[in-house]
PDB file of C-alpha atoms in Angstrom:
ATOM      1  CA  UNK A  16      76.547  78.807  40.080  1.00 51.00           C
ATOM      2  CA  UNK A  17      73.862  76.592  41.049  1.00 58.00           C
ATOM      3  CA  UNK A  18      70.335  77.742  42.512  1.00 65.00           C
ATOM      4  CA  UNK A  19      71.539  76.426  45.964  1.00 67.00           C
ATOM      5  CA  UNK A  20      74.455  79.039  45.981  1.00 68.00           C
ATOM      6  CA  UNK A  21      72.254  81.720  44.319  1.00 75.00           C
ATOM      7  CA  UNK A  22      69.859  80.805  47.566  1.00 80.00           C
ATOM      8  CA  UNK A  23      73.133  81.008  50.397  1.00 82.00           C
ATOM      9  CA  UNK A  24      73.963  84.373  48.275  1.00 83.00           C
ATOM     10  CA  UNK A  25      70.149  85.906  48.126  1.00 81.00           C
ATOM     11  CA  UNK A  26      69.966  84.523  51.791  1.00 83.00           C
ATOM     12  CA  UNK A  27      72.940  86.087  53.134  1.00 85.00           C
ATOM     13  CA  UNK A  28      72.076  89.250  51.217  1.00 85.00           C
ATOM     14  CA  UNK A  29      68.683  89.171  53.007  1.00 88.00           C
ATOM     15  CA  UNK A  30      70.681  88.687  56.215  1.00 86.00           C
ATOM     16  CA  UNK A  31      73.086  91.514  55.688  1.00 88.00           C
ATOM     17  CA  UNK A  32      69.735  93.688  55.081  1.00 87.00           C
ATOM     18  CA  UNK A  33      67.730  92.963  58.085  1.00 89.00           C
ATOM     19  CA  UNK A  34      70.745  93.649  60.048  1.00 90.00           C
ATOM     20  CA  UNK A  35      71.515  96.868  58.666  1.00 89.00           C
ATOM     21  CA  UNK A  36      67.942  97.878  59.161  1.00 90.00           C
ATOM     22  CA  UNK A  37      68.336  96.590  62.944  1.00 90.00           C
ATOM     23  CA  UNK A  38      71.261  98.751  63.776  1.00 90.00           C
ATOM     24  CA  UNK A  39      69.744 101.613  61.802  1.00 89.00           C
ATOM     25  CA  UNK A  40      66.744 101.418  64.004  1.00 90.00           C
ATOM     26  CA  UNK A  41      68.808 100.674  67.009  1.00 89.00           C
ATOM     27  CA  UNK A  42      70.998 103.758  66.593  1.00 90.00           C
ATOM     28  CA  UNK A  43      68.227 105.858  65.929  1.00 89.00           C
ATOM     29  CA  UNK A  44      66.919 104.677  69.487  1.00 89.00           C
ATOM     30  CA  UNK A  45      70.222 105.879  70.766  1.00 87.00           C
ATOM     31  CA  UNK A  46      70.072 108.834  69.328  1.00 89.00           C
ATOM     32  CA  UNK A  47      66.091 109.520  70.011  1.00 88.00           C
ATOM     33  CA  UNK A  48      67.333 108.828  73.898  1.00 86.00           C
ATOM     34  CA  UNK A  49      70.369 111.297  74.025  1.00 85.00           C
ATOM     35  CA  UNK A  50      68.084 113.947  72.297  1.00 85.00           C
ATOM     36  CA  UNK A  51      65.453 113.294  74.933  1.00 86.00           C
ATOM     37  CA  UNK A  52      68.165 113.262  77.783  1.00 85.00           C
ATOM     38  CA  UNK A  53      69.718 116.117  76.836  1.00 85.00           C
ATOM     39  CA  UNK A  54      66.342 117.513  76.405  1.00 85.00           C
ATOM     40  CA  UNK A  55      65.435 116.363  80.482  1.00 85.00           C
ATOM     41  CA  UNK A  56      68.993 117.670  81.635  1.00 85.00           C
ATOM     42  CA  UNK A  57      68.374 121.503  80.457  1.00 85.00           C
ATOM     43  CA  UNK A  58      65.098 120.855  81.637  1.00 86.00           C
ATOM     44  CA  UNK A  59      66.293 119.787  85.525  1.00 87.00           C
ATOM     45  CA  UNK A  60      68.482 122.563  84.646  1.00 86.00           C
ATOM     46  CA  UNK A  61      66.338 125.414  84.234  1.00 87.00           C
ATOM     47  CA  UNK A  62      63.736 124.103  86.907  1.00 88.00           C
ATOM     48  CA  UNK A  63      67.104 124.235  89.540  1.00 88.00           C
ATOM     49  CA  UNK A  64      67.519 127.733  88.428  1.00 87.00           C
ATOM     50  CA  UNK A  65      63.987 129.157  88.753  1.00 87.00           C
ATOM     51  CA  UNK A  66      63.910 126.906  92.179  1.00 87.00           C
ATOM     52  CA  UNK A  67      66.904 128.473  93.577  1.00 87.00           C
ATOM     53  CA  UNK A  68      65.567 132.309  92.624  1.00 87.00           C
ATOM     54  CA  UNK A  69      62.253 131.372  93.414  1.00 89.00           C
ATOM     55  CA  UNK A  70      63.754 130.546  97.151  1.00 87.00           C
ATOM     56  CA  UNK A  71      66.376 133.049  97.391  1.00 88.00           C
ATOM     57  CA  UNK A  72      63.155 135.271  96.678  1.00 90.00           C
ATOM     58  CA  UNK A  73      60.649 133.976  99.364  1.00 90.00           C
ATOM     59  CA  UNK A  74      63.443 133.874 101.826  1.00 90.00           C
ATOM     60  CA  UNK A  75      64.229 137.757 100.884  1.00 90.00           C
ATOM     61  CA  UNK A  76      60.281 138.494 101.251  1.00 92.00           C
ATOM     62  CA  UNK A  77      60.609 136.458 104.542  1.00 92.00           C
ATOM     63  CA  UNK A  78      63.442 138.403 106.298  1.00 91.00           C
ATOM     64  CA  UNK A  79      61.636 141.810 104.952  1.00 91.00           C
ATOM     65  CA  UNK A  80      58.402 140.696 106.383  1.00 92.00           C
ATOM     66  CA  UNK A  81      60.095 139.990 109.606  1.00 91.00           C
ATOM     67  CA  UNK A  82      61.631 142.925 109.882  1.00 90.00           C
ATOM     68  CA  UNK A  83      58.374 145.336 109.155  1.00 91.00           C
ATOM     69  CA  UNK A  84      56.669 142.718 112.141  1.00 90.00           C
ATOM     70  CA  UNK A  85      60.126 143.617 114.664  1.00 88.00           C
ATOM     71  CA  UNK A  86      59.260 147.583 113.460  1.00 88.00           C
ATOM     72  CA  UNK A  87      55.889 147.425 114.277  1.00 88.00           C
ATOM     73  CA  UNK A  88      56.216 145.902 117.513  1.00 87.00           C
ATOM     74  CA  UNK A  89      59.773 148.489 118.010  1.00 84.00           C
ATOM     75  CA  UNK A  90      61.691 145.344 118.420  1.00 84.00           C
ATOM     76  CA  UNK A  91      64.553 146.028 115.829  1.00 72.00           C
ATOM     77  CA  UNK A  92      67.245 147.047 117.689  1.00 71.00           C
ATOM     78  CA  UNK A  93      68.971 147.534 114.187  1.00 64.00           C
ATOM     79  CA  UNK A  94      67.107 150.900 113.577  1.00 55.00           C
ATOM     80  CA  UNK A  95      66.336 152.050 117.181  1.00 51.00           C
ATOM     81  CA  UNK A  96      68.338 154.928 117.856  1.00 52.00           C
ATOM     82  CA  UNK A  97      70.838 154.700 120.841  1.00 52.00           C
ATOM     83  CA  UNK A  98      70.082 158.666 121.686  1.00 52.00           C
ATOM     84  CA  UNK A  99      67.391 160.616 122.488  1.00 49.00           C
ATOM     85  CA  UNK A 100      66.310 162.565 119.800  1.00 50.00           C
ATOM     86  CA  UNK A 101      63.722 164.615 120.977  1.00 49.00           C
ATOM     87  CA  UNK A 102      63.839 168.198 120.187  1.00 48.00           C
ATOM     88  CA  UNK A 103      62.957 168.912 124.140  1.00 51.00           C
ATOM     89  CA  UNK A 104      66.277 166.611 125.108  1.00 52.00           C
ATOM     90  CA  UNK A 105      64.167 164.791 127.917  1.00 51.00           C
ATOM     91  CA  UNK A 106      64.158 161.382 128.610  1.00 54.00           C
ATOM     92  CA  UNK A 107      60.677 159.365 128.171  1.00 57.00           C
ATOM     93  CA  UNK A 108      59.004 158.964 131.511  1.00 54.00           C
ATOM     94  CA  UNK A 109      55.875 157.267 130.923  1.00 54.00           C
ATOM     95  CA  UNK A 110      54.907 158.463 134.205  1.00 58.00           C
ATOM     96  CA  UNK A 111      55.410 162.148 133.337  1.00 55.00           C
ATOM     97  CA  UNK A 112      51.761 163.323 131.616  1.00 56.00           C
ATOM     98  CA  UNK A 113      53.978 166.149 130.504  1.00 58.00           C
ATOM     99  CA  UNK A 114      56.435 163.994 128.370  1.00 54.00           C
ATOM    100  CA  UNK A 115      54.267 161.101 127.219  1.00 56.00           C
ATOM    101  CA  UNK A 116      56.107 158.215 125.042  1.00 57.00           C
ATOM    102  CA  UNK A 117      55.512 158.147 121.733  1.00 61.00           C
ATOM    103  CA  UNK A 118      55.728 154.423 120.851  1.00 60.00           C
ATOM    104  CA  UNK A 119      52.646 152.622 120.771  1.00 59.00           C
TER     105      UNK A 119
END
């Protein structure tokens, strides 16, 4: 062989080479980006699930703060009684001294 085909040889070899080393670095790219995306998706993951506690939470404190606020004021008709349950059996008359109400 000739030093011009030793040159095409030694020159494709190169080539060859430098391509190799371009789809090594290009697949480690790809792979570097599905590690990282993978990464990001449990990460949106497990911010969604502390999110969605987090707000089933607040909305839980909510309702229970709205509830003490309906108590305090003796607006819950959920846990006013429908009798009287005095020990006397009277009816409230707030104009009865005797028999004053009790709710403040």
């Amino acid at each position: 062989m000739d030093s011009r085909g030793n040159d095409i040889t030694y020159n494709a070899g190169e080539l060859a080479g430098q391509a190799q080393a371009k789809k090594d670095d290009v697949m480690n790219q790809c792979q570097e980006g599905l590690n990282q995306s993978t990464q990001d998706s449990s990460y949106t993951a497990q911010a969604s699930s502390f999110l969605h506690q987090t707000g089933e939470q607040v909305k839980n404190m909510a309702q229970g703060a709205a509830e003490a606020v309906k108590n305090t004021l003796g607006m819950n008709t959920e846990n006013t009684p429908t009798t009287n349950t005095s020990s006397l059996n009277h009816p409230i008359n707030p104009s009865n001294p005797s028999n004053p109400s009790t709710r403040i």
